[in-house]
Coordinates of C-alpha atoms and ligand atoms in Angstrom, one line a residue:
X86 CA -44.6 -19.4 -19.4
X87 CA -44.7 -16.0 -18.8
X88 CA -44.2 -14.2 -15.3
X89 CA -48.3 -13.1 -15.9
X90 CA -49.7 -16.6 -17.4
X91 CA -48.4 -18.3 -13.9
X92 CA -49.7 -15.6 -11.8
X93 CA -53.0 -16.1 -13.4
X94 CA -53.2 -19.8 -13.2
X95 CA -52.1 -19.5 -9.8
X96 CA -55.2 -20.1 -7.5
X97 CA -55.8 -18.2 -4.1
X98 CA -54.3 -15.6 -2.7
X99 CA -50.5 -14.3 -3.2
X100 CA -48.4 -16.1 -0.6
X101 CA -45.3 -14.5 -0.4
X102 CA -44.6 -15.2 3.3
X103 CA -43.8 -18.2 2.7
X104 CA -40.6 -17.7 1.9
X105 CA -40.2 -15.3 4.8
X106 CA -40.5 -17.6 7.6
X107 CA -37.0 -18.2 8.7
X108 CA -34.0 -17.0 8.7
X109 CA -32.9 -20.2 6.6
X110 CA -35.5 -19.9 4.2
X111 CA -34.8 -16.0 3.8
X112 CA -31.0 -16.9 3.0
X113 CA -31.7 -19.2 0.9
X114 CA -33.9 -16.7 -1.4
X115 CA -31.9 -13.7 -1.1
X116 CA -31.1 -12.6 -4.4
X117 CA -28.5 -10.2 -3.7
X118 CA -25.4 -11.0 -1.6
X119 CA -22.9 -8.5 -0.6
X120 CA -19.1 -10.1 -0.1
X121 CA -16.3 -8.0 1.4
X122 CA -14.2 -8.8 -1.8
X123 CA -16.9 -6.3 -3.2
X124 CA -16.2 -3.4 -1.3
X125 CA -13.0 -0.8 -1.7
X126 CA -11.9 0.9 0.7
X127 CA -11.3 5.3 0.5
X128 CA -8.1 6.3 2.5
X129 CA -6.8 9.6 3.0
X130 CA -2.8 9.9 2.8
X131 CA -1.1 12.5 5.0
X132 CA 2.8 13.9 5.5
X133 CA 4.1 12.7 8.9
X134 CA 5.4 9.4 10.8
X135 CA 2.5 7.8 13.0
X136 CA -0.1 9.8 12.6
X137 CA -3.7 8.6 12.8
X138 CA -5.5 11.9 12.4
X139 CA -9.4 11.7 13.1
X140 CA -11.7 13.7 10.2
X141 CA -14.3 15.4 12.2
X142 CA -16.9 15.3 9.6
X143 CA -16.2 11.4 8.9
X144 CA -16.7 9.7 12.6
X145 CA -14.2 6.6 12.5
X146 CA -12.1 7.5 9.5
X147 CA -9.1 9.1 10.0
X148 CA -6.0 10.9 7.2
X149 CA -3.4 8.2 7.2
X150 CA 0.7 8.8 7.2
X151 CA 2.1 6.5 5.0
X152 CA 3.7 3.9 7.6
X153 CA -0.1 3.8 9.5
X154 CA -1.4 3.6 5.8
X155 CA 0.3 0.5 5.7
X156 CA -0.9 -0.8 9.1
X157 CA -4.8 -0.1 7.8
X158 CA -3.8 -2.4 4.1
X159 CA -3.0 -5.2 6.5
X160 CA -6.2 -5.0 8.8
X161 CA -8.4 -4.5 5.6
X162 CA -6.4 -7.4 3.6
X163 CA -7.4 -9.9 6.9
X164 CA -11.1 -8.6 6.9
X165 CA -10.9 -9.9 3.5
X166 CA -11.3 -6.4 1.6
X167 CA -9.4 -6.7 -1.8
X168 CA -9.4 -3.1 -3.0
X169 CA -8.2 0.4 -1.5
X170 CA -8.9 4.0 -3.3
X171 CA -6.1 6.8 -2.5
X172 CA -6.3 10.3 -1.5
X173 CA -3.3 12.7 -0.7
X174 CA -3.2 15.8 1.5
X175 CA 0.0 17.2 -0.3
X176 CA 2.7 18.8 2.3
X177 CA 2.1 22.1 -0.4
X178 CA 0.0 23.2 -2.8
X179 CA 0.4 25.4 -5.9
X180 CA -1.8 27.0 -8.8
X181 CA -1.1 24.0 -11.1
X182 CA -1.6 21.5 -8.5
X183 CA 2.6 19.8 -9.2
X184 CA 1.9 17.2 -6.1
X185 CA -0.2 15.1 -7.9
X186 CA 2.3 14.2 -10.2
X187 CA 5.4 14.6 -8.0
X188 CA 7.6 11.5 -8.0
X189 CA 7.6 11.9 -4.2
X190 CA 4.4 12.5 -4.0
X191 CA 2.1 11.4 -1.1
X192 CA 0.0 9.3 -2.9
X193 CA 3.0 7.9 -5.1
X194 CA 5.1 7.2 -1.4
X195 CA 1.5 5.4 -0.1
X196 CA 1.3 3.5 -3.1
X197 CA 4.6 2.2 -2.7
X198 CA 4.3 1.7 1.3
X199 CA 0.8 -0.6 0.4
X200 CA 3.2 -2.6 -2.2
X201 CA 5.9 -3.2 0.8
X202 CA 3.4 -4.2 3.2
X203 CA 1.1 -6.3 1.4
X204 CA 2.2 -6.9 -2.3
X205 CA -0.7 -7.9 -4.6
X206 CA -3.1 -8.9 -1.4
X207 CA -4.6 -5.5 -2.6
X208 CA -6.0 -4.0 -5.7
X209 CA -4.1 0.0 -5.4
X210 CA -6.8 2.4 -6.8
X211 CA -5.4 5.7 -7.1
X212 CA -7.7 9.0 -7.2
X213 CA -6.7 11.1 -9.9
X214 CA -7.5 14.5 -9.4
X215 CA -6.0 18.1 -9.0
X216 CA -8.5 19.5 -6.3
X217 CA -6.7 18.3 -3.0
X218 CA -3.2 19.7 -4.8
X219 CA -4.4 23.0 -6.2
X220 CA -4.4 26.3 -4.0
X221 CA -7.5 27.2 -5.2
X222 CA -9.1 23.8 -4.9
X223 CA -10.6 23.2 -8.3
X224 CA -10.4 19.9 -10.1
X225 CA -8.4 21.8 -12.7
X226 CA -6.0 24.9 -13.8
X227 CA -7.5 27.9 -13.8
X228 CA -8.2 29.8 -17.6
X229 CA -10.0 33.3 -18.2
X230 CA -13.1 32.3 -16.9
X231 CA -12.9 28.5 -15.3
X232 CA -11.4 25.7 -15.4
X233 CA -9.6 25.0 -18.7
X234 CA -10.7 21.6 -20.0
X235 CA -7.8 21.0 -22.5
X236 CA -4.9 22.8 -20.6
X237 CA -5.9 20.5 -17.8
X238 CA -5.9 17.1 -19.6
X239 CA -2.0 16.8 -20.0
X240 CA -1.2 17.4 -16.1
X241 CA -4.0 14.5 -15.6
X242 CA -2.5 12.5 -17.3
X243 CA 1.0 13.3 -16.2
X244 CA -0.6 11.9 -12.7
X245 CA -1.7 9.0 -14.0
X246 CA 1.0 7.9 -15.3
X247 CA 3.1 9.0 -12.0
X248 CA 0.6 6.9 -10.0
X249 CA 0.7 3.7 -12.2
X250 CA 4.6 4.1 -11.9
X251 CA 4.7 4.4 -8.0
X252 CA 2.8 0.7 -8.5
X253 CA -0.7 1.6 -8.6
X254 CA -3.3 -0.9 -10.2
X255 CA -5.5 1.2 -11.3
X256 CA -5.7 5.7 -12.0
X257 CA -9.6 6.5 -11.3
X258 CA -10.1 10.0 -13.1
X259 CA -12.6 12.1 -11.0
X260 CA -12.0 16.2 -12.2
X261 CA -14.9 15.4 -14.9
X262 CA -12.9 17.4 -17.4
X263 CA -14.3 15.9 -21.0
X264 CA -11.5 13.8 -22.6
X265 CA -9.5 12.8 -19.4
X266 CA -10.3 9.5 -19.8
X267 CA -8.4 9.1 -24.1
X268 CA -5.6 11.5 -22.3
X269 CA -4.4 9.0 -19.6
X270 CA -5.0 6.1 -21.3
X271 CA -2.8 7.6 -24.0
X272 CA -0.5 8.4 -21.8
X273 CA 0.1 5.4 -19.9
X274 CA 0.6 4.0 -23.0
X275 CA 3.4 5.9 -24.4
X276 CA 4.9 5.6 -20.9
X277 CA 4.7 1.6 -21.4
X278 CA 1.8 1.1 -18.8
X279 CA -0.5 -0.5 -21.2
X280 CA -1.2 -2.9 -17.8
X281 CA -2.5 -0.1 -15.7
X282 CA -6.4 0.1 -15.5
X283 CA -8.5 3.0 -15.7
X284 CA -11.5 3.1 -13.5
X285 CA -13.4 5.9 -14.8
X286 CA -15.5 8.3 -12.5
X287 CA -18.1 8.5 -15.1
X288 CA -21.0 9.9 -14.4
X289 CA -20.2 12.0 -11.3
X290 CA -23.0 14.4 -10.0
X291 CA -22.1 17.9 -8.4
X292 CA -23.6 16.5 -4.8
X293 CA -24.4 18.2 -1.4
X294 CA -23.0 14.7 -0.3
X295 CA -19.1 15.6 -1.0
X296 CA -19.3 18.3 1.9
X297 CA -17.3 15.9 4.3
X298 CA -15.3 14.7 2.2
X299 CA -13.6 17.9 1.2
X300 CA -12.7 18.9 4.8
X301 CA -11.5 15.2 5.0
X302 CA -9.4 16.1 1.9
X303 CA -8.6 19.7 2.2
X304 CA -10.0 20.3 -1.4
X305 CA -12.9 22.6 -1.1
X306 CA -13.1 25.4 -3.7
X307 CA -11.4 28.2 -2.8
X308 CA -14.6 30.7 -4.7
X309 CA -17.6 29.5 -6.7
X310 CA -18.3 25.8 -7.1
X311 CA -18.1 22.6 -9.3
X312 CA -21.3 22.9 -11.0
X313 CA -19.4 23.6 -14.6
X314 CA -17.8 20.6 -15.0
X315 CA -19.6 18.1 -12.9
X316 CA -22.9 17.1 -14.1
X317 CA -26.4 18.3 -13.1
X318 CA -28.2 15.9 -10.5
X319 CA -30.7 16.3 -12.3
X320 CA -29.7 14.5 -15.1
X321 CA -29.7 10.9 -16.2
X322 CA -29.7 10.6 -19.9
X323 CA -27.2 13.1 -19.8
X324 CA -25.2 10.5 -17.3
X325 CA -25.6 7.8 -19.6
X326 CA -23.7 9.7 -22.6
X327 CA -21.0 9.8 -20.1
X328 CA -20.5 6.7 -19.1
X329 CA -20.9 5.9 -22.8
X330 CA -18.3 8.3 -23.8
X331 CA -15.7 7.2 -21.2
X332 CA -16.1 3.5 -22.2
X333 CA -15.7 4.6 -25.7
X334 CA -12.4 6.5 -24.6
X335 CA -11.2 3.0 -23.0
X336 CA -12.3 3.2 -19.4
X337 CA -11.6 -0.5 -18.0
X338 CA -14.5 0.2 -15.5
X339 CA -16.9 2.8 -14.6
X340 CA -18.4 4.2 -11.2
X341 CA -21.8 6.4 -10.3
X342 CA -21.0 8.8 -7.8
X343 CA -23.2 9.2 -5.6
X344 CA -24.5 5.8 -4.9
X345 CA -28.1 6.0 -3.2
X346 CA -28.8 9.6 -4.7
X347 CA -27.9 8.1 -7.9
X348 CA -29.6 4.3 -8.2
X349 CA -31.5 4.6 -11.0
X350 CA -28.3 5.6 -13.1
X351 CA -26.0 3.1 -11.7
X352 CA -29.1 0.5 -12.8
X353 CA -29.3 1.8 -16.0
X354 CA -25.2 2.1 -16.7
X355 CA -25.4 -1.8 -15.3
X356 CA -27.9 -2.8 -18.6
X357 CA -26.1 -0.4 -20.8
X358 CA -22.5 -1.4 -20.8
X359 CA -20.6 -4.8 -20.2
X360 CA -17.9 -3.7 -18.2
X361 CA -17.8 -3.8 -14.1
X362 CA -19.8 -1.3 -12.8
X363 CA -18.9 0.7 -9.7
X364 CA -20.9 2.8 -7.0
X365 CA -19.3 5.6 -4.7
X366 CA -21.4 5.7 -1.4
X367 CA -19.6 9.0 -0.9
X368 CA -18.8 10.7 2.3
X369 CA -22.2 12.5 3.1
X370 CA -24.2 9.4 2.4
X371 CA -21.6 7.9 5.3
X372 CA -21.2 11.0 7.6
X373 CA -25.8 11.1 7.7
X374 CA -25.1 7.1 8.6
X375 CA -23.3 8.1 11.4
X376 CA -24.6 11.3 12.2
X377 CA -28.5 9.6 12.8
X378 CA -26.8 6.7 14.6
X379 CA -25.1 8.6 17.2
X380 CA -28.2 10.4 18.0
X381 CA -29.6 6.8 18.3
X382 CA -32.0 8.1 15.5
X383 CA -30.5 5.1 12.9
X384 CA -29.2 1.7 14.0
X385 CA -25.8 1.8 12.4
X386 CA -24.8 -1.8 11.0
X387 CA -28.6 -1.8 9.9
X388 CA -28.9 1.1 7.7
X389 CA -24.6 0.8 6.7
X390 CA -25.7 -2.7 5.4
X391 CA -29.3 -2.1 3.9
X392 CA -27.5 1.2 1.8
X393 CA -24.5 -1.3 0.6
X394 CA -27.1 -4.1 -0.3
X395 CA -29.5 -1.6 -2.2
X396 CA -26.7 -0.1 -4.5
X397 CA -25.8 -3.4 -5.0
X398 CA -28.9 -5.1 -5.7
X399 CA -29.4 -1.6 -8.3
X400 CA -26.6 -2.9 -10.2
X401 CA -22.8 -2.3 -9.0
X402 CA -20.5 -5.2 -8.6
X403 CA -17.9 -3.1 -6.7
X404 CA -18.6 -0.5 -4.1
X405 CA -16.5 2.2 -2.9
X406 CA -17.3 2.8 0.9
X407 CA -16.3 4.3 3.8
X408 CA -17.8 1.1 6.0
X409 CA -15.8 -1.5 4.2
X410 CA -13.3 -2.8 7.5
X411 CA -16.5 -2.3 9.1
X412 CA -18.6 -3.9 6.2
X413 CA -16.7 -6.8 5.9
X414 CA -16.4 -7.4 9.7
X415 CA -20.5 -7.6 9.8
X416 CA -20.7 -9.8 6.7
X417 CA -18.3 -12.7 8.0
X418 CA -20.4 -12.5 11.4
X419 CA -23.7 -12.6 9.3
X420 CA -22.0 -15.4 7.5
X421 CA -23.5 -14.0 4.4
Ligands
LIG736 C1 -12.1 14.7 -6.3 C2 -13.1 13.8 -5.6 C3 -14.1 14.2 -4.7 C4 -14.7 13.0 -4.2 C5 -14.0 12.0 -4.8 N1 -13.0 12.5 -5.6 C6 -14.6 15.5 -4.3 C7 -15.3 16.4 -5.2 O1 -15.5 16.1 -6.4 O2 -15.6 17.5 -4.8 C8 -15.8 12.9 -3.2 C9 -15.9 11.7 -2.4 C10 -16.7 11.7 -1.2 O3 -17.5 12.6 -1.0 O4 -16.6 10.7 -0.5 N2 -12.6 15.5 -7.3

């Protein structure tokens, strides 16, 4: 029978209270279910020895050294959160952006560190990116004009492949330069890392919401803005060919970024492709969480929750989220 045909031979009045009445009853209907296994945690990587630096925009997350790095893995790993994604604040930075592939890199030393400290016990995602390593903060090298797309691809790779060798799990791509995907896959390849995963930053919107995050990560344009080579929020078809054209390049996984400004396309990448689908609820979307709550405008854990169970319930499997220690603290009180 169809969902109309039982409407219609349903007599009376449309009683969906019923399954509202308690708690029990609501649990037992709830058709989406956040789990902290879900949820991957962004951390910021800094130079130094015992340093917990607070990020002023980001209330509660703080740039990392590499040994306090370590000390955060082993809290998140016994809230039960499976995944980490990594930033680096380089010591330096230069036109071509040479940390992000430096052997000694900050990322590469974290990646390592999170190894040490808790072996497999977490998935390593590694950011790869030239904007937090380039002096003039673009996601690329500069050409005549902007960034150069093709110039660019071989130094993304180059960090990819740096990453996966430091240990990491997985190289997520996020400078939105076409063809990044086929270069690092190639890449790791030819550098015998056929194992290393490629989580692919897909369809990735030129936001408002990335404000905090680039004081968090030092990586705000030096002059003009991201708005030719990240997409236009006003597009969704257009986000669709990408996510279609990094699957096709051999993405292992694909994310929406932003999450809630962005739920219709993580929805539609959900029915379009079979791979896992990921969500970034990225630092704005955290920092006007936080912002409201502290003015005792928003009740925190409410509205952190009700965000995380939307973009699930819209279609990801795995989101990316600055509330995941907290998250996942929550959800094993809930009992969820
Ligand atoms: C790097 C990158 C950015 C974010 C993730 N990777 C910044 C940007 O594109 O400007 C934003 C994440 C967030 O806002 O939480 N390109």
């Amino acid at each position: 029978m169809t969902l109309l045909s039982a409407r219609a031979a349903r007599p009376g009045i449309h009683r969906g209270r019923r399954l509202r009445r308690s708690a029990s009853l609501r649990a037992l209907v709830r058709e989406t279910r956040l789990a902290p296994a879900m949820l991957v945690a962004p951390l910021f990587v800094r130079p130094g020895q015992g340093v917990r630096e607070p990020i002023g925009s980001m209330p509660g997350q703080d740039r990392l050294s590499v040994d306090e790095l370590a000390r955060e893995a082993e809290r998140l790993v016994r809230a039960g959160v499976r995944s980490v994604l990594l930033f680096g604040l380089p010591e330096a930075k230069d036109a071509e952006g040479s940390g992000a592939w430096a052997e000694d890199g900050i990322v590469q030393s974290g990646v390592r560190a999170l190894r040490r400290a808790v072996g497999d016990e977490l998935a390593v995602i590694a950011d790869v990116c030239l904007c937090e390593y380039t002096s003039h903060g673009h996601c690329g090298v500069l050409g005549d004009s902007s960034v150069d797309n093709d110039a660019t691809l071989p130094l993304l790779a180059r960090s990819a492949v740096s990453l996966a060798e430091a240990g990491a799990d997985v190289v997520a791509p996020s400078a939105m330069m076409d063809g990044q995907v086929a270069a690092i896959r190639a890449g790791l390849d030819d550098a015998g890392l056929a194992d290393a995963a490629i989580l692919a930053y897909a369809a990735k919107h030129a936001s408002a919401f990335y404000g905090p995050f680039r004081e968090a990560a030092d990586s705000a344009p030096a002059f003009g803005d991201r708005r030719s080579y990240q997409m236009d929020p006003a597009n969704g078809r257009e986000a669709l060919e990408e996510v279609l054209a990094d699957v096709d390049e051999g993405a292992d996984m694909v994310m929406v970024k932003p999450a809630l400004p962005a739920l219709d396309l993580v929805a539609a990448t959900r029915a379009a492709v079979g791979v896992p689908v990921a969500a970034y609820q990225v630092s704005g979307e955290y920092a006007a969480i936080c912002a409201a709550a502290e003015r005792g405008w928003l009740d925190r854990r409410a509205a952190a929750l009700e965000s995380l169970t939307a973009i699930a319930r819209a279609g990801a499997g795995i989101i990316v989220t600055y509330f995941a220690l907290e998250a996942a603290g929550w959800l094993r009180e809930e009992g969820r």
